PDB file of C-alpha atoms in Angstrom:
ATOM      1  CA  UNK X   1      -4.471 -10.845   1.304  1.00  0.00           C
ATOM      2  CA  UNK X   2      -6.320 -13.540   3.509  1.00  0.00           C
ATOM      3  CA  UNK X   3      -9.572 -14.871   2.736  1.00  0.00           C
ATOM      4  CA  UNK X   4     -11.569 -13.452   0.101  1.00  0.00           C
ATOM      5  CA  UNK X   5     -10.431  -9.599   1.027  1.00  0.00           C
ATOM      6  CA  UNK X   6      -7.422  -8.204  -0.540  1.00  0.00           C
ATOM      7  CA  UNK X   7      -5.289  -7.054   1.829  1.00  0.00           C
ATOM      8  CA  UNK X   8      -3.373  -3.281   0.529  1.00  0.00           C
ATOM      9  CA  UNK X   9      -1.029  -1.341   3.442  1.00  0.00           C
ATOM     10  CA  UNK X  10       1.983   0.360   3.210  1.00  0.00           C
ATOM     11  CA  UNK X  11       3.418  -2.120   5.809  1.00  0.00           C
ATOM     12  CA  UNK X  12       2.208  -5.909   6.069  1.00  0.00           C
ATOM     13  CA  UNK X  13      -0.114  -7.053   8.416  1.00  0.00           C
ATOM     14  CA  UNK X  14       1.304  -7.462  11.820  1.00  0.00           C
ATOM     15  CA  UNK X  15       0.170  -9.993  14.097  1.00  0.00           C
ATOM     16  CA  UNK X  16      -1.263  -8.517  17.294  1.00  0.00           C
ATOM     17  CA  UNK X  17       0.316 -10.240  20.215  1.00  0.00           C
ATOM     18  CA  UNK X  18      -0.514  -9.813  23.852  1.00  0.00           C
ATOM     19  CA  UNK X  19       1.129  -7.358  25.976  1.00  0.00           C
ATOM     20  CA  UNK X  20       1.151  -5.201  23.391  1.00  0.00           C
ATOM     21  CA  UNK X  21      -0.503  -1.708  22.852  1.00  0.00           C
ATOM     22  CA  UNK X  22      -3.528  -1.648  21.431  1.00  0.00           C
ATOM     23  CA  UNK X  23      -3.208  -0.603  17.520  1.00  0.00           C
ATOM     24  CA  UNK X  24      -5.463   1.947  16.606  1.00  0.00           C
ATOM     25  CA  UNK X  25      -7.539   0.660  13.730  1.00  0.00           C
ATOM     26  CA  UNK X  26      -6.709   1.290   9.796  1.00  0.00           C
ATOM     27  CA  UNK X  27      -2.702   1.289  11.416  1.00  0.00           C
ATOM     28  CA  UNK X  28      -0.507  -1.469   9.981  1.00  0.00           C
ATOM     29  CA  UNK X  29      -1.342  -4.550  12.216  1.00  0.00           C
ATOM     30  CA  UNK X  30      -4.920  -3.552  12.447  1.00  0.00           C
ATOM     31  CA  UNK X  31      -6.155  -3.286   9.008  1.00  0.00           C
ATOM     32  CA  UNK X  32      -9.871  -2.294   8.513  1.00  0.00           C
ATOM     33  CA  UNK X  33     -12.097  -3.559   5.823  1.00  0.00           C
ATOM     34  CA  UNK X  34     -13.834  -1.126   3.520  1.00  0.00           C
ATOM     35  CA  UNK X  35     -17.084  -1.897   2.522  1.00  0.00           C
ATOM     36  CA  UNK X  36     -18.154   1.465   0.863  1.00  0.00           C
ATOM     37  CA  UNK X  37     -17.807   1.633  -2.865  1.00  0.00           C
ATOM     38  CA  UNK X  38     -17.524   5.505  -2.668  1.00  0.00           C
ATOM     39  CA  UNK X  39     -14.437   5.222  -0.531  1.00  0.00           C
ATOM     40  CA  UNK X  40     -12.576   2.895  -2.769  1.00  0.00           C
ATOM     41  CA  UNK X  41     -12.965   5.017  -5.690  1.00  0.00           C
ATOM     42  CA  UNK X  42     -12.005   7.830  -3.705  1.00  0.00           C
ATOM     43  CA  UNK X  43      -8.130   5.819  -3.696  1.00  0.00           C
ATOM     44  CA  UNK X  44      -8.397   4.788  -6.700  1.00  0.00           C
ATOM     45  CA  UNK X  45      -6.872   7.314  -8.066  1.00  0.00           C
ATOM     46  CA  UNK X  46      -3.422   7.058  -9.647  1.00  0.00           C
ATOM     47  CA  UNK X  47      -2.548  10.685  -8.057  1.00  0.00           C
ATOM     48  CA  UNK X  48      -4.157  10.262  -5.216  1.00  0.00           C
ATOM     49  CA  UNK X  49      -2.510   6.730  -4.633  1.00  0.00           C
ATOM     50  CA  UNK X  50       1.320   8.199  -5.225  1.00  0.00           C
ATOM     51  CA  UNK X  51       0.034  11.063  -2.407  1.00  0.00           C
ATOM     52  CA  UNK X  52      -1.314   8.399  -0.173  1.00  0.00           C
ATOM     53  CA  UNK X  53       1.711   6.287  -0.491  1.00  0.00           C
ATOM     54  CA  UNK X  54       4.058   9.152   0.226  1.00  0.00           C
ATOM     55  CA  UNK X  55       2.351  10.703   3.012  1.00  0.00           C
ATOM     56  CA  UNK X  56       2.425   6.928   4.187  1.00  0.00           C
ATOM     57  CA  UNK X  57       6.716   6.227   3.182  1.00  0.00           C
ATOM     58  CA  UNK X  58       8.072   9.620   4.038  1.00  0.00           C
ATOM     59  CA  UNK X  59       5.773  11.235   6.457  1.00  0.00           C
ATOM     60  CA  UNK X  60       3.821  14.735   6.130  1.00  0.00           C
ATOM     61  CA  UNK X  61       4.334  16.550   3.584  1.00  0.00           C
ATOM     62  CA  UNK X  62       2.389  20.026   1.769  1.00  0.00           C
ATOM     63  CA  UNK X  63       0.016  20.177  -1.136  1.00  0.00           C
ATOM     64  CA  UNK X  64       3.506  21.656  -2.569  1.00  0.00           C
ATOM     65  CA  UNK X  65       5.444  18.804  -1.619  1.00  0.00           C
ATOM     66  CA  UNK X  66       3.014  16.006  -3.034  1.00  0.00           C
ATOM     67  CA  UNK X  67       2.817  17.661  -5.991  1.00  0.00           C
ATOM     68  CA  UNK X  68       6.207  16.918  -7.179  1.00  0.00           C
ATOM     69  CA  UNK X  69       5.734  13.617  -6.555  1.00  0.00           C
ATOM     70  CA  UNK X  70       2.292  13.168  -8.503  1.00  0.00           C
ATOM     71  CA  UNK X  71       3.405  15.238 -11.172  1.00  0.00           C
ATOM     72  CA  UNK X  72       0.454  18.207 -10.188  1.00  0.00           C
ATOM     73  CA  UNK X  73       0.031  21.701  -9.540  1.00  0.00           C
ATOM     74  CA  UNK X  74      -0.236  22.356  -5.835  1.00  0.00           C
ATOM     75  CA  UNK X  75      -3.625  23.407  -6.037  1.00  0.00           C
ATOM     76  CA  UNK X  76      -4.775  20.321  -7.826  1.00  0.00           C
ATOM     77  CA  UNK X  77      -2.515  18.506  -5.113  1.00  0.00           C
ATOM     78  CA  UNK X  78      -4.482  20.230  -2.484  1.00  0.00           C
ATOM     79  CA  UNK X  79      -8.344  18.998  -4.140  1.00  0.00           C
ATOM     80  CA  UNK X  80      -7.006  15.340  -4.307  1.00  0.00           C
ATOM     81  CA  UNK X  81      -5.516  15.520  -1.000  1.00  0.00           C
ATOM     82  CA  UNK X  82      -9.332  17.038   0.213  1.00  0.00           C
ATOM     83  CA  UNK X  83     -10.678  14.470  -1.298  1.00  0.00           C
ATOM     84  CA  UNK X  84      -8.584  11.757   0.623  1.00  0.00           C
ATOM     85  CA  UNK X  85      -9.234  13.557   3.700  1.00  0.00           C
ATOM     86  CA  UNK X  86     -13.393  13.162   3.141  1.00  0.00           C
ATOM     87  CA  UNK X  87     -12.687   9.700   3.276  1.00  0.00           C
ATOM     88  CA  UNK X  88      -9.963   9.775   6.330  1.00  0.00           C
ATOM     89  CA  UNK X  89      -7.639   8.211   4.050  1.00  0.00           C
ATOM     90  CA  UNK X  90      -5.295  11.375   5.212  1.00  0.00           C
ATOM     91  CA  UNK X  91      -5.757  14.645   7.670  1.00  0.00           C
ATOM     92  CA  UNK X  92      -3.735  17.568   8.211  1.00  0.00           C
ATOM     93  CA  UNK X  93      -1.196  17.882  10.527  1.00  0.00           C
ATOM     94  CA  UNK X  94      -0.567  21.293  12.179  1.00  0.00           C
ATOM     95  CA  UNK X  95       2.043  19.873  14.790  1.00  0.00           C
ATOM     96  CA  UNK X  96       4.616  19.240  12.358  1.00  0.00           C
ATOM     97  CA  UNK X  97       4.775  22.193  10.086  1.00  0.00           C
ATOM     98  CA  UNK X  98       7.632  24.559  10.142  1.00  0.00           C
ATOM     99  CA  UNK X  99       5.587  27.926  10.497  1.00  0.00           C
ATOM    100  CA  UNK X 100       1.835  29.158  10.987  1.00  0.00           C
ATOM    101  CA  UNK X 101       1.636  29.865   6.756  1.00  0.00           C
ATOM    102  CA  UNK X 102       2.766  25.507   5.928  1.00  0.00           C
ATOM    103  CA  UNK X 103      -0.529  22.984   6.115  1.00  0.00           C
ATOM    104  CA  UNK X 104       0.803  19.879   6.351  1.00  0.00           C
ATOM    105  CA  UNK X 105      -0.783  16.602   5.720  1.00  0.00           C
ATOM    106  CA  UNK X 106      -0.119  12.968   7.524  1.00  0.00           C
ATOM    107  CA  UNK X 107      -1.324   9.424   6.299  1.00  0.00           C
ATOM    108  CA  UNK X 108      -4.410   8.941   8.990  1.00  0.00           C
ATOM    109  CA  UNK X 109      -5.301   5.070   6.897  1.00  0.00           C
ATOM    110  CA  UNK X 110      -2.621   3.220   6.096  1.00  0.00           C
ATOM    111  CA  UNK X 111      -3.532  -0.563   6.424  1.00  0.00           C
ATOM    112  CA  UNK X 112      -6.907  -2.018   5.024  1.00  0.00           C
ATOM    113  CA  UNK X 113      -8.894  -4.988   3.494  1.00  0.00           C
ATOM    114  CA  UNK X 114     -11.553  -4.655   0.771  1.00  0.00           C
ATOM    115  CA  UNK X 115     -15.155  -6.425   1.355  1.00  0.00           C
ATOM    116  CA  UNK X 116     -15.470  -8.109  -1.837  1.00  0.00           C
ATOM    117  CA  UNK X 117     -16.382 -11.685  -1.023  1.00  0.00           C
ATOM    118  CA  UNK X 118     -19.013 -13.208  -3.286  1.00  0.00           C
ATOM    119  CA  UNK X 119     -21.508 -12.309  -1.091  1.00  0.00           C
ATOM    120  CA  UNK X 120     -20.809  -8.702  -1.159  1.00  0.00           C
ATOM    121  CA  UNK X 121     -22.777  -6.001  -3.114  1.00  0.00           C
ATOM    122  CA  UNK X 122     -21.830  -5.936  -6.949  1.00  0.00           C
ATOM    123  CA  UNK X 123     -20.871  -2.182  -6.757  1.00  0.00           C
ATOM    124  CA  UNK X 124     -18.305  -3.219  -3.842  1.00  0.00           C
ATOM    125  CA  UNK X 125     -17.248  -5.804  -5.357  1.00  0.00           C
ATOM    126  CA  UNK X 126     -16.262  -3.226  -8.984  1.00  0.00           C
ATOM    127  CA  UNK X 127     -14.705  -0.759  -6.758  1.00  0.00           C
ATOM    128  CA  UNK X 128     -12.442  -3.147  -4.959  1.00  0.00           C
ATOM    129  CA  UNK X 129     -11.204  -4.603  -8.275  1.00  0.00           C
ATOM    130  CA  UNK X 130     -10.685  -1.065  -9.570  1.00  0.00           C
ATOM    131  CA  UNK X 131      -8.823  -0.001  -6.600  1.00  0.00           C
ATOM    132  CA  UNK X 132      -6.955  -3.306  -7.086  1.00  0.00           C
ATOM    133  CA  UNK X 133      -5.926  -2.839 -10.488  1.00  0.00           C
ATOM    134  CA  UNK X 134      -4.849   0.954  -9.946  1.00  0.00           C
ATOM    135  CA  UNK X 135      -2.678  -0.192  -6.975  1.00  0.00           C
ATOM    136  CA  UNK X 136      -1.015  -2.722  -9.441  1.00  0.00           C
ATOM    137  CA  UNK X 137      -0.717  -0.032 -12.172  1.00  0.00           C
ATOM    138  CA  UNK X 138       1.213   2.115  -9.736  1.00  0.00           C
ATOM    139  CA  UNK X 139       3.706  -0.658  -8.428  1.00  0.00           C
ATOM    140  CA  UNK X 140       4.671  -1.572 -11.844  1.00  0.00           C
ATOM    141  CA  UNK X 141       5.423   1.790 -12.850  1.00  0.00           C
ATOM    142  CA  UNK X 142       8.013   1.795  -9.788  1.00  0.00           C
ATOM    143  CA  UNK X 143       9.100  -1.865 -11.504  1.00  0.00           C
ATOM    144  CA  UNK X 144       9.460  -0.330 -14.845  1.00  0.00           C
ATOM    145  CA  UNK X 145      11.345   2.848 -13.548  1.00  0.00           C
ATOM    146  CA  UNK X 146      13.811   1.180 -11.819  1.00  0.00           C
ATOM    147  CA  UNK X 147      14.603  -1.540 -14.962  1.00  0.00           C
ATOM    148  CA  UNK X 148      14.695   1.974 -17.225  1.00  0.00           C
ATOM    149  CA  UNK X 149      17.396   2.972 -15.000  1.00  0.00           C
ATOM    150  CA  UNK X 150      18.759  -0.275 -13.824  1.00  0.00           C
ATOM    151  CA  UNK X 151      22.264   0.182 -14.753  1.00  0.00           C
ATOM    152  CA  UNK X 152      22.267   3.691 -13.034  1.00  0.00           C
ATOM    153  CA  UNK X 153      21.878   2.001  -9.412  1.00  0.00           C
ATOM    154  CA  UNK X 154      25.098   0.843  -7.428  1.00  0.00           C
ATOM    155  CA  UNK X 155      26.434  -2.647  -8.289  1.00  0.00           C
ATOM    156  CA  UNK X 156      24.942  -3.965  -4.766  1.00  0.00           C
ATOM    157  CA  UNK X 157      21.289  -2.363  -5.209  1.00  0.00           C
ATOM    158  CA  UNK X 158      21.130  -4.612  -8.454  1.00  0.00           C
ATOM    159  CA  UNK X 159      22.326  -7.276  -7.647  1.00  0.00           C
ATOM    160  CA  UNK X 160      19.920  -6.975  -3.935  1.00  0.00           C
ATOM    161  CA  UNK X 161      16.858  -5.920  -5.994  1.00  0.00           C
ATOM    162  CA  UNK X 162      14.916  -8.307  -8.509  1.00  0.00           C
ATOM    163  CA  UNK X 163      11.898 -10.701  -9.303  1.00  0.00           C
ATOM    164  CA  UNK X 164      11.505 -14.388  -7.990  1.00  0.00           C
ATOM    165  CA  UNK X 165       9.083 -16.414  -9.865  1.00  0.00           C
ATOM    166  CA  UNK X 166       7.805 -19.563  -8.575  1.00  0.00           C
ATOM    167  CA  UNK X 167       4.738 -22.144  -7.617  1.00  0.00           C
ATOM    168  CA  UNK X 168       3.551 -23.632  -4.247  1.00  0.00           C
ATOM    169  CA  UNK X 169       1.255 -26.808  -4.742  1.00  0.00           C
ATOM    170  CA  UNK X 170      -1.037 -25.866  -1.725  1.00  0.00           C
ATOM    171  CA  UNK X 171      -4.527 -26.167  -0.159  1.00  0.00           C
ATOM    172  CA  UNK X 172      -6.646 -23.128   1.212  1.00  0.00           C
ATOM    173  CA  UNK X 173      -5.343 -23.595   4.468  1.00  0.00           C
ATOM    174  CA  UNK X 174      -1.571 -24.027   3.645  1.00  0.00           C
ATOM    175  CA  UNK X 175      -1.664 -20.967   1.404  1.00  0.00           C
ATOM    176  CA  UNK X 176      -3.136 -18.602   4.187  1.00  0.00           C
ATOM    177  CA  UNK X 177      -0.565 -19.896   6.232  1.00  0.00           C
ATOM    178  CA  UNK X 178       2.452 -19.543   3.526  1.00  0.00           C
ATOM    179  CA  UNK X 179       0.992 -15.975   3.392  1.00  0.00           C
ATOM    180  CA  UNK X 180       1.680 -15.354   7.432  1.00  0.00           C
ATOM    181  CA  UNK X 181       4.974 -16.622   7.207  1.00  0.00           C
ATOM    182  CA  UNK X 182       6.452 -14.199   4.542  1.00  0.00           C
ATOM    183  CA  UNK X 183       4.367 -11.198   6.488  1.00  0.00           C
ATOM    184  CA  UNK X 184       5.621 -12.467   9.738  1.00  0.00           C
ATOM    185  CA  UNK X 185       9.383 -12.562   7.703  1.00  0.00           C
ATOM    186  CA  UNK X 186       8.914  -8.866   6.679  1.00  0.00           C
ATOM    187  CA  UNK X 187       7.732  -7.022   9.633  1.00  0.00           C
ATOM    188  CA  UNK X 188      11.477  -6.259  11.585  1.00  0.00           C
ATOM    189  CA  UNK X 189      12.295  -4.462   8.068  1.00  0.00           C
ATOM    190  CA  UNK X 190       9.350  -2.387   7.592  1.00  0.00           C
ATOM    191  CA  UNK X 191      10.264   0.684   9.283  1.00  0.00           C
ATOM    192  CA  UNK X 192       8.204   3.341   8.934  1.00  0.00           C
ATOM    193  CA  UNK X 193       9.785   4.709  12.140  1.00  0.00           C
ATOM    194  CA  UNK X 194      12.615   6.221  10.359  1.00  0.00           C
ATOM    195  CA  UNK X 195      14.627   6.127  14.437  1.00  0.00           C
ATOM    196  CA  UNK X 196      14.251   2.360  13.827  1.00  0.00           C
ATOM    197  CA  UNK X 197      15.827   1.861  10.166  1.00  0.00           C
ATOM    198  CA  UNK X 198      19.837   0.678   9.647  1.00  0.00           C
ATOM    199  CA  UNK X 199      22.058   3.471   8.317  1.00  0.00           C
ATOM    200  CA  UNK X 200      21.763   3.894   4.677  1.00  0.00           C
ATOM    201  CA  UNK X 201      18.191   1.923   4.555  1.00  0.00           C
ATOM    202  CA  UNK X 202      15.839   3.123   1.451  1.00  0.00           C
ATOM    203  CA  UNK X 203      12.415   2.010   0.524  1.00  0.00           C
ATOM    204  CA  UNK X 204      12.511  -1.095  -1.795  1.00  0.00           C
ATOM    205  CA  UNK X 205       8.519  -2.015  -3.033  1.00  0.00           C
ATOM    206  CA  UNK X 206       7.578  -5.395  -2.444  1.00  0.00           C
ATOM    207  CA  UNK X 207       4.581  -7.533  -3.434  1.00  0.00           C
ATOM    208  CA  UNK X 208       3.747 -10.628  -2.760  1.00  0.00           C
ATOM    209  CA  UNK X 209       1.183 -12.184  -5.099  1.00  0.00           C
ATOM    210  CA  UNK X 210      -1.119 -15.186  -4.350  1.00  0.00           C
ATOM    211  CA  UNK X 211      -3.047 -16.405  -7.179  1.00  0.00           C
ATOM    212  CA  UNK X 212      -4.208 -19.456  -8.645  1.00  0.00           C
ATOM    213  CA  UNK X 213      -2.283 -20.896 -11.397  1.00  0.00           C
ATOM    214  CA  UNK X 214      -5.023 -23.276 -12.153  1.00  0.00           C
ATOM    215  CA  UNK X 215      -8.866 -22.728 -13.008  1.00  0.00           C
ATOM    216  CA  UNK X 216     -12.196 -23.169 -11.128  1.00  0.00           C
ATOM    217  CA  UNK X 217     -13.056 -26.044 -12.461  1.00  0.00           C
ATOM    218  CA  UNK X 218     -10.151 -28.109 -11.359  1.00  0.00           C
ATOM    219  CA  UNK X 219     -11.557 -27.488  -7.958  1.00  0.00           C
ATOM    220  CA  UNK X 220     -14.458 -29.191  -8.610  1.00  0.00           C
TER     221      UNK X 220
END
């Protein structure tokens, strides 16, 4: 999350080096920034994230198929997954379903920064802390899942998976660049491609969180 814009992607922001192909905007590596309060709410959703997400992880998927995993009935699957598509958050996909009668749906956003700075409108800046907070209530239920069931996972998935806690005495400058190094770190196990992913590979979340362990006034 550099700067004052809070970075959210399924995969971490890639650096875009030359020689490359171009990365078509709102792909991972080419985040855009939101700026309109409508279309944060519009995410903010705690079904509509776990669709989002999915389409994102796994690839298309039905109205049918998202449903299961946000815990919906198809056709209230399909009006959340509308909605996402009003704000090109998603978009079908007729190329990949099985037969004429299947509507499929693929991820069309899946990297993108919020446009909350100080100097941005108030009702930006609400929506983007909303949007914040409902991606943060969505990765600890995954957290709180997986301790529920901890002891259910192989012996090498727990002792692999976890929480590090820690500090970095930093300035501004040192912390954006702590931040690049752990994205830079990350990107050869991201994945999406599932052609590109080591036999038995499974998603594992990860966050990384940034924030100050001191307040303003100590800055002064």
């Amino acid at each position: 999350m550099p700067g004052e814009t809070g970075h959210v992607s399924i995969e971490p922001e890639m650096p875009k080096k030359a020689g490359h192909v171009s990365i078509e905007p709102g792909m991972p590596g080419n985040p855009v920034t939101l700026t309109d309060p409508k279309m944060m709410r519009a995410l903010a959703h705690q079904a509509r994230i776990a669709i989002w997400t999915h389409l994102g992880m796994r690839g298309p998927a039905t109205a049918t198929e998202c449903a299961e995993i946000a815990g919906l009935s198809p056709s209230a699957c399909s009006y959340h997954l509308r909605t996402l598509a009003r704000y090109g958050f998603v978009e079908e996909d007729p190329a990949s379903a099985a037969d004429g009668r299947e509507r499929p749906w693929r991820a069309r956003l899946l990297a993108f920064s919020t446009g909350d700075g100080p100097d941005a409108p108030a009702a930006t800046q609400v929506a983007s802390q909303l949007l914040a907070e409902n991606m943060r209530v969505s990765a600890e239920e995954i957290r709180a899942r997986y301790l529920a069931r901890k002891s259910e996972y192989p012996a090498d998935w727990q002792t692999a998976a976890g929480e590090v806690f820690s500090v970095a005495h930093v300035t501004p400058d040192e912390l954006n660049e702590l931040r690049a190094k752990v994205l830079d770190v990350m990107v050869p196990y991201v994945r999406l491609d599932r052609a590109e992913r080591s036999p038995g590979a499974l998603p594992v979340r990860v966050m990384l969180d940034l924030f100050p362990w001191f307040g303003p006034e100590e800055t002064r």
